[in-house]
Amino acid sequence: MKNRNRLTAATGILIVLAFAAKWLFKSEAAESGLLLAASLIGGFPIAASAWQALKVKVISIDLLVTLAILGAFVIQEFEESAIVAFLFLFGAYLEQKTLAKTRSAIKELVEMVPETALRQTADGDFEEVDLDDLDEGDIVLVKTGGKIPVDGEVVSGSGTANEASITGESMPLDKKPGDPVYAGTILENGTIRIEAEKVGDETTFGKIIELVEEAQDSKSQAERLIDRFSKYYTPVVLLLAIIVGLISQDLELAVTILVLGCPGALVIGVPVSNVAGIGNGAKQGILFKGSEVITKFSKVDTIMFDKTGTLTYGDPRVSQVKKYGQGQLAEQLLVSVEKESAHPLAKAITGYYEDLEAKEVEASQVLQGGGIVAQVAGQQVLVGNCYLLDQYHVPVTKQMERDMEELASAGNSLVLVAVNGQLELALGLKDEIRAGVKEDLAALKKLDVKNLLLLSGDNQKTVDLVAEELDLTEAYGQLLPEDKAEFVKRRQAAGEIVAFVGDGINDSPSLARADIGIAMGSGTDVAIETSNVVLMNGSFDRIPRALALAKATRRNMIENITIALAVVAVLLVSVLASSWMNMAIGMFVHEGSILVVILNAMRLLAYRSKLQKSRKLIENNFSQAAGPYTKGIESIQ
């Protein structure tokens, strides 16, 4: 079995020598001897595979071919037995080579990881060590053109890193002290020192490789169905050949049916499509968690979106502040509370009040969907929305209500601050809608998505403004995380196939509940664990790309099933209704059909949606137009 490829070559050479003996030297004895040797040499590894399968009670394709070769021996058709053995072995060799190409995404990803790294020693020098010897906290040196070996933070130096292996984007990013870097990315220029935070399999890149490997090895419902079908189909072909042989008393016809009925293309057609589709997605920073995800995603008719960080950039700015009573003290208490939070709105508020000194927060509690309740300098501080004020029975005057209405009508998200049960501040924060989102949503509609819903914890007026601008089907505001999950459940109960798009953290109940959860983000652990599809760089245009790729993969899978069934049907009809079909031709067509479905699936490796093609054309045209100006600026610099 280890020498299977050499035996394949030997079988082919013996067949060529046999034909040479017949045509050049007119020696039928030499021809028969050489063909007999070719049949034996080629038949042994096939018979060994069949025996291994039989030991675990599986009737395999190898068994059908082995019986066909033995049958040809009995009727002394050595030419056909030799050719059948060679074509089967050679076909398996070609399958192995072409299937390896469909797994090119894994190979390319693995090759992005360096084998060694330069680690700082106690005396400040750097030594080359194996990647497995790195630990968290180590300082690693990366020079121009080097592969970054760890997830970590730049502690000194600067440069530009190509993070295409993580995000799918080829544009390099500037890196300076304090910036994060990821294993598997390339430092295109510069020299940096990195403090390792994650090493080995724990890095984002390690998790991506593991995820893609698991996805490519997983089986969809269609694959499992075909596996069950082939498990019974192969014995049926064997039984059919025996019945035909007994009725017709024609052993050659029975043996030919064994060869023609092999379901090779049918068995391999679906998994190879899924592997190629998953590989294409990985190159673009789109991670599908298995082939079942692709099939289900391709049928989605309803997509629900969170607002902040999904339809918008998630980088809001304070636009207006309404003050009541002791506003200045409230602002200081607000900053104290928000400096403890990592929420996008908290970052905006602390940035707006960067000159205010924070007080020590004595205790804090997050009220999910409402905000934060904290104790600061002996005072109770509430920071959140109207729901939070209602829970703590904070009185709101008519003027305060009008102010909130005004802020909401202008498209602001509201942050309300109450101190000791009294409303002191109402802040309006605005977040820009992502560029190109409207066009991407239109592309989703063209991909047969009927319902586009916005579900947000923000106030209804702000949500309505966003929905109107983006031409969404429906929009609902002031929702808690559990309310969003309930929305998903109701639409599923109505027969819709629902995808939910969120940031993978606050929206985890909805992501888990939806038929397809899509996480927007930079590959955080929570995003990878919670969702079915991960968009590594958080770019919104990856959503229509992912859906188009899922539909193309499912279409390709159906094409392969059709090709496989059509070939088997044509071969079986030909052997029963014509005189030209024989074992050798049947095996040639059988192996050819396997290669056809593999090559058809490989088209997915280069698949690009119409949206991608049009954007690429715009980028190319812009680059050509901007070329002279760019060169002029470079020469001035």
XYZ file of C-alpha atoms in Angstrom:
637
model
C 0.000 0.000 0.000
C 2.928 2.365 0.685
C 4.112 1.791 -2.900
C 0.702 2.276 -4.499
C 1.884 5.075 -6.810
C 4.925 3.040 -7.936
C 2.670 0.038 -8.610
C 0.389 2.314 -10.663
C 3.362 3.394 -12.793
C 4.553 -0.237 -13.157
C 1.083 -1.308 -14.277
C 0.989 1.430 -16.925
C 4.476 0.537 -18.220
C 3.574 -3.167 -18.483
C 0.414 -2.311 -20.474
C 2.461 -0.183 -22.902
C 5.026 -3.017 -23.277
C 2.201 -5.496 -23.880
C 0.782 -3.435 -26.741
C 4.304 -2.989 -28.135
C 4.822 -6.794 -28.070
C 1.562 -7.251 -29.958
C 1.961 -4.543 -32.592
C 5.753 -4.490 -33.084
C 6.755 -8.099 -32.433
C 3.427 -9.841 -33.226
C 3.798 -11.911 -30.038
C 0.437 -12.704 -28.457
C 2.077 -14.841 -25.775
C 4.277 -11.934 -24.645
C 1.233 -9.623 -24.739
C -0.836 -11.984 -22.580
C 2.007 -12.487 -20.099
C 2.647 -8.766 -19.713
C -1.093 -7.980 -19.349
C -1.444 -10.776 -16.783
C 1.478 -9.290 -14.794
C -0.071 -5.799 -15.072
C -3.423 -7.129 -13.808
C -1.775 -8.785 -10.794
C 0.465 -5.857 -9.896
C -2.393 -3.338 -10.269
C -4.960 -5.619 -8.650
C -3.071 -6.310 -5.415
C -3.407 -2.821 -3.799
C -7.076 -2.624 -4.914
C -7.791 -6.053 -3.393
C -5.944 -5.029 -0.198
C -8.191 -1.952 0.170
C -11.284 -4.074 -0.462
C -10.171 -6.577 2.220
C -9.562 -3.807 4.759
C -13.086 -2.484 4.111
C -14.621 -5.957 4.410
C -12.958 -6.425 7.808
C -15.113 -3.550 9.094
C -18.167 -4.904 7.226
C -18.174 -2.333 4.411
C -18.756 -3.271 0.769
C -16.560 -0.683 -0.962
C -15.971 0.436 -4.530
C -12.606 -1.371 -4.323
C -14.484 -4.662 -3.844
C -16.528 -4.092 -7.022
C -13.351 -3.394 -9.011
C -11.544 -6.398 -7.455
C -14.417 -8.700 -8.451
C -14.418 -7.162 -11.937
C -10.677 -7.898 -12.318
C -11.160 -11.481 -11.063
C -14.108 -11.928 -13.450
C -11.996 -10.724 -16.364
C -9.336 -13.266 -15.282
C -11.912 -16.071 -15.403
C -12.981 -15.181 -18.952
C -9.302 -14.536 -19.847
C -9.863 -10.894 -20.814
C -6.445 -9.838 -19.521
C -6.438 -6.656 -21.568
C -9.577 -5.361 -19.860
C -8.514 -6.477 -16.375
C -5.145 -4.699 -16.748
C -6.680 -1.502 -18.132
C -9.388 -1.454 -15.439
C -6.773 -1.885 -12.683
C -4.532 0.848 -14.127
C -7.371 3.360 -14.697
C -8.705 2.828 -11.177
C -5.270 3.324 -9.603
C -4.358 6.244 -11.847
C -7.752 7.848 -11.219
C -7.190 7.562 -7.450
C -3.757 9.204 -7.880
C -5.246 12.119 -9.845
C -8.059 12.463 -7.289
C -5.492 12.691 -4.504
C -3.558 15.418 -6.327
C -6.582 17.509 -7.315
C -8.263 17.121 -3.920
C -5.087 18.476 -2.340
C -5.636 21.659 -4.354
C -9.136 22.093 -2.932
C -7.551 22.039 0.545
C -5.085 24.737 -0.502
C -6.592 27.165 2.047
C -5.362 24.977 4.926
C -1.949 24.524 3.326
C -1.533 28.253 2.726
C -2.670 29.068 6.266
C -0.287 26.579 7.859
C 2.617 27.906 5.775
C 1.950 31.405 7.155
C 3.101 30.291 10.617
C 6.890 30.540 11.140
C 8.708 27.574 12.660
C 11.071 29.690 14.779
C 11.137 33.106 16.476
C 13.724 35.554 17.829
C 13.206 35.710 21.620
C 14.878 38.245 23.929
C 17.219 36.752 26.509
C 17.925 37.976 30.036
C 20.963 39.983 28.860
C 18.943 41.773 26.138
C 20.214 39.778 23.143
C 17.939 37.727 20.878
C 18.143 33.978 20.298
C 16.362 31.840 17.706
C 13.999 29.346 19.357
C 11.337 26.915 18.183
C 7.805 28.303 18.210
C 6.805 25.696 20.810
C 9.347 27.167 23.261
C 7.666 30.598 23.386
C 5.670 31.598 26.489
C 3.289 34.430 27.310
C 5.237 37.528 28.324
C 8.248 36.786 26.112
C 9.610 39.670 24.031
C 9.908 38.710 20.343
C 11.796 40.551 17.591
C 10.367 40.687 14.051
C 12.278 42.252 11.155
C 11.196 43.434 7.683
C 9.609 40.584 5.701
C 9.318 38.363 8.785
C 6.258 36.419 9.870
C 4.822 37.480 13.220
C 4.854 34.365 15.478
C 2.528 35.412 18.344
C -0.522 37.455 19.246
C 0.654 40.410 21.266
C 1.311 44.116 21.602
C 4.076 46.165 20.019
C 6.375 47.443 22.805
C 8.930 49.245 20.621
C 9.692 49.983 16.976
C 7.291 50.577 14.109
C 6.383 49.177 10.698
C 3.511 48.068 8.466
C 1.887 44.646 8.740
C -0.082 42.726 6.124
C -2.970 41.076 7.997
C -4.604 39.423 4.961
C -4.265 35.975 6.571
C -6.504 37.140 9.436
C -8.894 39.620 7.805
C -8.704 38.852 4.073
C -7.684 42.483 3.405
C -4.373 42.989 1.596
C -3.901 46.672 2.564
C -1.034 46.888 5.111
C -1.644 48.553 8.487
C 0.754 50.810 10.386
C 2.004 49.342 13.672
C 3.488 51.351 16.543
C 3.945 50.818 20.311
C 0.643 49.858 21.939
C -0.882 48.405 18.733
C -2.007 44.759 18.611
C -0.429 42.285 16.175
C -1.441 38.750 15.236
C 0.414 35.521 14.575
C 0.530 34.499 10.919
C 0.648 38.094 9.605
C 3.673 39.566 7.803
C 5.719 42.629 8.748
C 6.212 44.162 5.299
C 8.667 46.782 6.509
C 10.152 48.052 9.743
C 11.398 46.323 12.889
C 9.245 45.761 15.966
C 9.478 44.115 19.381
C 6.344 42.338 20.566
C 5.263 41.213 24.027
C 3.591 37.817 23.533
C 0.030 37.568 24.890
C -1.039 34.341 23.145
C 1.197 31.641 21.665
C 0.774 28.444 19.636
C -2.751 27.102 19.207
C -4.155 29.812 21.489
C -3.470 32.602 18.965
C -6.251 33.952 16.778
C -4.480 32.417 13.787
C -4.230 29.033 15.514
C -7.964 29.122 16.203
C -8.663 30.022 12.557
C -6.635 27.039 11.301
C -8.406 24.735 13.752
C -11.800 26.113 12.753
C -11.189 25.728 9.002
C -9.823 22.190 9.473
C -12.883 21.165 11.505
C -15.212 22.824 8.988
C -13.626 21.056 6.017
C -13.801 17.698 7.796
C -17.412 18.113 8.921
C -20.251 16.548 6.942
C -23.448 18.215 5.823
C -26.841 16.512 5.839
C -26.512 15.962 2.069
C -23.133 14.245 2.541
C -24.478 12.014 5.302
C -27.446 11.109 3.096
C -25.146 10.179 0.197
C -22.917 8.160 2.539
C -25.957 6.166 3.663
C -27.092 5.855 0.038
C -23.701 4.556 -1.157
C -23.565 2.126 1.788
C -26.630 0.364 0.364
C -26.135 1.298 -3.297
C -22.804 -0.584 -3.645
C -24.223 -3.942 -2.420
C -27.229 -3.404 -4.736
C -24.861 -3.032 -7.726
C -23.120 -6.260 -6.668
C -26.478 -8.037 -6.373
C -27.610 -6.635 -9.753
C -24.438 -7.942 -11.419
C -25.019 -11.424 -9.944
C -28.678 -11.466 -11.080
C -27.769 -10.266 -14.616
C -24.991 -12.896 -14.794
C -27.329 -15.687 -13.705
C -30.136 -14.662 -16.079
C -28.003 -13.865 -19.135
C -25.295 -16.473 -18.478
C -22.948 -13.717 -19.669
C -20.107 -13.298 -17.158
C -18.542 -10.438 -19.112
C -21.796 -8.457 -18.948
C -22.057 -9.039 -15.193
C -18.435 -7.976 -14.656
C -18.972 -4.848 -16.782
C -21.971 -3.849 -14.610
C -19.719 -4.067 -11.520
C -17.393 -1.490 -13.059
C -20.053 0.809 -14.469
C -22.095 0.938 -11.271
C -19.274 2.348 -9.108
C -20.637 5.477 -7.312
C -17.244 7.216 -6.989
C -18.248 10.616 -8.397
C -21.434 10.653 -6.318
C -19.571 9.941 -3.074
C -16.903 12.581 -3.647
C -18.960 15.305 -5.392
C -20.577 16.921 -2.345
C -17.638 17.013 0.106
C -15.234 18.395 -2.489
C -17.636 21.279 -3.231
C -17.927 22.116 0.455
C -14.171 21.917 1.047
C -13.502 24.269 -1.887
C -16.184 26.737 -0.740
C -14.858 26.787 2.842
C -11.326 27.282 1.486
C -12.361 30.237 -0.677
C -14.108 31.835 2.299
C -11.041 31.407 4.537
C -8.909 33.332 2.040
C -11.361 36.242 2.216
C -11.603 36.310 6.009
C -15.006 34.550 5.949
C -15.067 31.502 8.228
C -17.901 28.999 7.752
C -18.268 26.583 10.669
C -18.852 23.496 8.546
C -20.598 22.405 5.375
C -24.020 22.239 7.073
C -23.693 25.976 7.775
C -23.102 26.663 4.064
C -26.211 24.711 3.035
C -28.453 26.410 5.606
C -26.992 29.884 4.982
C -27.693 29.556 1.246
C -31.435 29.250 2.065
C -31.665 32.265 4.422
C -34.614 34.581 3.652
C -34.522 36.849 6.738
C -31.487 38.692 8.108
C -31.597 40.653 11.385
C -28.985 43.273 12.277
C -27.782 44.876 15.457
C -27.077 48.615 14.949
C -23.943 49.701 16.835
C -20.820 48.206 15.326
C -22.791 46.363 12.637
C -24.683 48.879 10.478
C -22.659 51.693 12.058
C -18.943 51.964 12.719
C -19.342 51.559 16.473
C -17.274 54.702 16.992
C -19.826 57.259 18.283
C -19.156 60.866 19.281
C -20.917 63.039 21.893
C -22.958 65.584 19.910
C -25.094 67.280 22.622
C -25.319 67.458 26.431
C -28.404 68.548 28.405
C -27.663 69.450 32.059
C -30.067 69.541 35.011
C -29.247 70.549 38.609
C -25.663 69.721 39.650
C -24.452 68.933 36.105
C -20.715 69.444 36.736
C -20.554 66.912 39.586
C -22.671 64.489 37.565
C -20.184 64.739 34.657
C -17.302 63.822 36.957
C -19.243 60.884 38.392
C -20.191 59.819 34.842
C -16.532 59.784 33.746
C -15.628 57.747 36.837
C -18.179 55.059 35.920
C -17.442 55.006 32.176
C -13.688 54.595 32.650
C -14.511 51.145 34.078
C -16.430 50.115 30.911
C -15.235 48.903 27.480
C -18.537 49.773 25.703
C -18.176 51.971 22.538
C -20.391 54.657 24.116
C -18.174 54.676 27.228
C -15.087 55.322 25.083
C -16.870 58.229 23.384
C -17.877 59.780 26.718
C -14.431 59.475 28.362
C -12.885 60.942 25.205
C -15.294 63.898 25.340
C -14.521 64.554 29.024
C -10.803 63.699 28.827
C -9.838 66.639 31.096
C -12.052 65.552 33.991
C -10.447 63.616 36.841
C -12.169 60.336 37.725
C -13.133 59.343 41.263
C -12.789 55.846 42.660
C -15.726 53.537 41.886
C -16.619 51.660 45.066
C -19.048 49.174 43.477
C -20.744 48.670 40.120
C -23.309 46.349 38.576
C -24.384 45.958 34.946
C -28.142 45.760 34.355
C -28.382 43.867 31.049
C -30.081 45.991 28.411
C -30.286 48.971 30.790
C -26.892 50.277 31.824
C -24.698 50.501 34.916
C -25.572 51.065 38.579
C -22.538 52.262 40.584
C -21.472 53.694 43.931
C -19.001 56.561 43.544
C -17.811 58.722 46.451
C -20.750 57.521 48.547
C -23.351 58.420 45.881
C -25.564 56.190 43.752
C -24.934 56.778 40.036
C -27.154 55.392 37.264
C -25.769 55.495 33.685
C -27.954 54.063 30.952
C -31.268 54.408 29.119
C -34.931 55.040 29.944
C -35.398 51.406 30.949
C -32.788 51.840 33.713
C -34.507 55.012 35.011
C -37.859 53.191 35.064
C -36.365 50.308 37.058
C -35.125 52.740 39.731
C -38.209 55.015 39.592
C -36.264 58.155 38.654
C -38.708 61.062 38.059
C -38.622 62.729 34.632
C -40.170 66.179 34.032
C -41.969 67.299 30.844
C -38.951 69.439 29.876
C -36.640 66.448 30.267
C -38.967 64.375 28.069
C -38.931 67.121 25.396
C -35.113 67.226 25.541
C -34.904 63.464 25.088
C -37.376 63.672 22.201
C -35.272 66.379 20.561
C -32.045 64.385 20.902
C -33.666 61.201 19.597
C -35.312 63.012 16.651
C -31.862 64.215 15.593
C -30.690 60.585 15.375
C -28.799 60.508 18.666
C -28.371 57.548 20.967
C -29.316 58.579 24.515
C -27.198 58.155 27.646
C -28.962 59.321 30.805
C -27.197 59.995 34.121
C -29.024 60.032 37.469
C -27.371 60.778 40.831
C -29.118 59.700 44.034
C -32.414 59.197 42.243
C -32.393 62.512 40.277
C -31.774 62.876 36.528
C -28.770 65.176 36.071
C -27.570 64.681 32.466
C -28.930 63.622 29.066
C -26.223 63.024 26.462
C -26.806 62.561 22.737
C -24.230 60.449 20.865
C -24.107 59.906 17.112
C -22.550 57.015 15.255
C -21.956 57.129 11.497
C -23.485 54.512 9.214
C -20.831 52.364 7.545
C -19.856 53.429 4.026
C -21.360 51.190 1.349
C -23.890 49.524 3.685
C -26.878 50.619 1.585
C -25.371 49.029 -1.542
C -24.545 45.846 0.405
C -28.120 45.594 1.708
C -29.405 46.011 -1.859
C -27.059 43.168 -2.900
C -28.593 40.961 -0.181
C -32.061 41.637 -1.595
C -30.826 40.550 -5.040
C -29.636 37.324 -3.389
C -33.286 36.543 -2.464
C -33.221 37.828 1.113
C -36.821 39.008 1.554
C -36.684 40.567 5.047
C -34.012 42.910 6.437
C -34.684 43.806 10.084
C -32.961 46.180 12.485
C -33.113 45.159 16.162
C -31.490 47.602 18.586
C -31.400 48.607 22.216
C -31.312 52.238 21.030
C -34.356 54.555 21.107
C -37.028 53.971 18.467
C -36.628 57.348 16.704
C -32.910 56.806 16.097
C -33.610 53.269 14.890
C -36.348 54.544 12.528
C -33.992 57.137 11.026
C -31.357 54.499 10.323
C -33.956 52.098 8.870
C -35.367 54.824 6.610
C -31.938 55.810 5.331
C -30.974 52.189 4.597
C -34.389 51.102 3.227
C -34.770 48.253 5.734
C -37.932 46.145 5.841
C -38.622 46.579 9.586
C -36.936 48.274 12.569
C -37.450 47.844 16.311
C -35.774 49.823 19.103
C -35.480 49.758 22.902
C -34.966 45.979 22.899
C -33.146 43.985 25.559
C -30.902 41.063 24.448
C -33.654 38.590 25.405
C -36.184 40.605 23.344
C -33.978 40.237 20.256
C -33.706 36.475 20.825
C -37.507 36.310 21.141
C -37.844 38.142 17.791
C -35.609 35.504 16.191
C -37.713 32.716 17.727
C -41.002 34.213 16.468
C -39.778 34.578 12.885
C -38.453 31.020 12.906
C -41.848 29.815 14.136
C -43.383 31.581 11.114
C -41.256 29.360 8.827
C -38.506 31.847 8.022
C -34.819 30.856 7.909
C -33.164 33.547 10.019
C -29.622 34.890 10.127
C -28.615 37.321 12.871
C -25.668 39.705 12.469
C -24.075 41.091 15.649
C -20.789 41.713 17.422
C -20.599 38.259 19.009
C -20.651 39.542 22.624
C -23.813 41.489 23.597
C -25.875 39.665 20.988
C -24.786 36.134 21.877
C -28.362 34.952 22.777
C -29.630 35.980 19.319
C -26.540 34.633 17.533
C -27.023 31.288 19.250
C -30.792 31.211 18.626
C -30.695 32.107 14.899
C -30.383 29.474 12.178
C -27.193 31.273 11.178
C -25.302 33.549 13.590
C -22.899 35.950 11.854
C -20.292 37.664 14.048
C -18.860 40.998 12.954
C -15.479 41.497 14.548
C -11.762 40.901 14.451
C -11.846 37.250 15.375
C -12.350 37.498 19.133
C -12.690 34.248 21.065
C -16.357 34.990 21.837
C -17.162 35.711 18.176
C -15.565 32.452 17.016
C -17.298 30.396 19.710
C -20.792 31.919 19.455
C -21.496 32.210 15.742
C -21.812 29.994 12.650
C -20.087 32.466 10.342
C -17.235 34.759 11.445
C -16.280 37.858 9.423
C -12.714 38.329 10.571
C -12.263 42.032 9.774
C -15.806 43.176 10.562
C -16.297 44.552 7.039
C -20.020 44.664 6.204
C -19.493 43.879 2.514
C -18.348 40.386 3.583
C -22.007 39.505 4.356
C -23.271 39.551 0.732
C -19.961 37.962 -0.317
C -20.474 35.146 2.191
C -24.086 34.577 1.116
C -23.165 34.603 -2.599
C -20.369 32.088 -1.913
C -22.714 29.843 0.112
C -25.256 29.855 -2.735
C -22.519 29.160 -5.322
C -21.221 26.251 -3.196
C -24.678 24.702 -2.853
C -25.262 25.171 -6.602
C -21.930 23.471 -7.307
C -22.853 20.589 -5.000
C -26.137 20.028 -6.893
C -24.257 20.161 -10.222
C -21.863 17.455 -9.009
C -24.690 15.191 -7.841
C -26.416 15.622 -11.217
C -23.206 14.853 -13.143
C -22.523 11.734 -11.058
C -26.049 10.293 -11.372
C -26.254 11.117 -15.103
C -22.942 9.336 -15.820
C -23.997 6.165 -13.940
C -27.390 6.156 -15.717
C -25.837 6.610 -19.169
C -23.242 3.880 -18.544
C -25.792 1.334 -17.314
C -28.167 2.064 -20.209
C -25.245 1.814 -22.665
C -24.089 -1.592 -21.437
C -27.622 -2.988 -21.698
C -28.661 -1.297 -24.951
C -25.436 -1.132 -27.000
C -22.597 -3.364 -28.109
C -19.692 -0.907 -27.874
C -19.569 -0.518 -24.065
C -17.029 -2.667 -22.211
C -15.153 -2.729 -18.898
C -12.220 -0.591 -20.030
C -14.395 2.162 -21.542
C -16.677 2.076 -18.522
C -13.751 2.483 -16.095
C -12.339 5.314 -18.231
C -15.667 7.179 -18.111
C -16.076 6.396 -14.396
C -12.683 7.870 -13.490
C -13.292 10.768 -15.874
C -16.555 11.621 -14.082
C -14.709 11.749 -10.730
C -12.189 14.205 -12.169
C -14.983 16.279 -13.729
C -16.769 16.768 -10.376
C -13.473 17.611 -8.645
C -12.524 20.142 -11.339
C -16.039 21.590 -11.206
C -15.677 22.054 -7.433
C -12.240 23.636 -7.868
C -13.896 26.495 -9.748
C -15.102 27.631 -6.314
C -11.519 28.348 -5.245
C -11.451 31.266 -7.681
C -15.127 32.275 -7.235
C -15.903 35.960 -6.816
C -19.395 37.450 -6.561
C -20.616 40.144 -8.962
C -20.360 42.660 -6.115
C -16.670 41.790 -5.631
C -15.975 42.052 -9.355
C -17.625 45.477 -9.653
C -15.740 46.785 -6.586
C -12.463 45.421 -7.933
C -13.102 47.202 -11.238
C -13.754 50.495 -9.401
C -10.575 50.044 -7.325
C -8.497 49.325 -10.446
C -9.924 52.346 -12.287
C -9.280 54.563 -9.258
C -5.703 53.280 -8.925
C -5.019 53.995 -12.605
C -6.532 57.483 -12.345
C -4.698 58.296 -9.121
C -1.355 56.879 -10.294
C 0.220 60.098 -11.715
C -0.897 62.154 -8.685
C 0.434 59.551 -6.241
C 3.820 59.493 -7.993
C 3.907 63.281 -7.910
C 3.229 63.350 -4.160
C 5.897 60.668 -3.583
C 8.480 62.679 -5.539
C 7.666 65.831 -3.507
C 8.042 63.856 -0.246
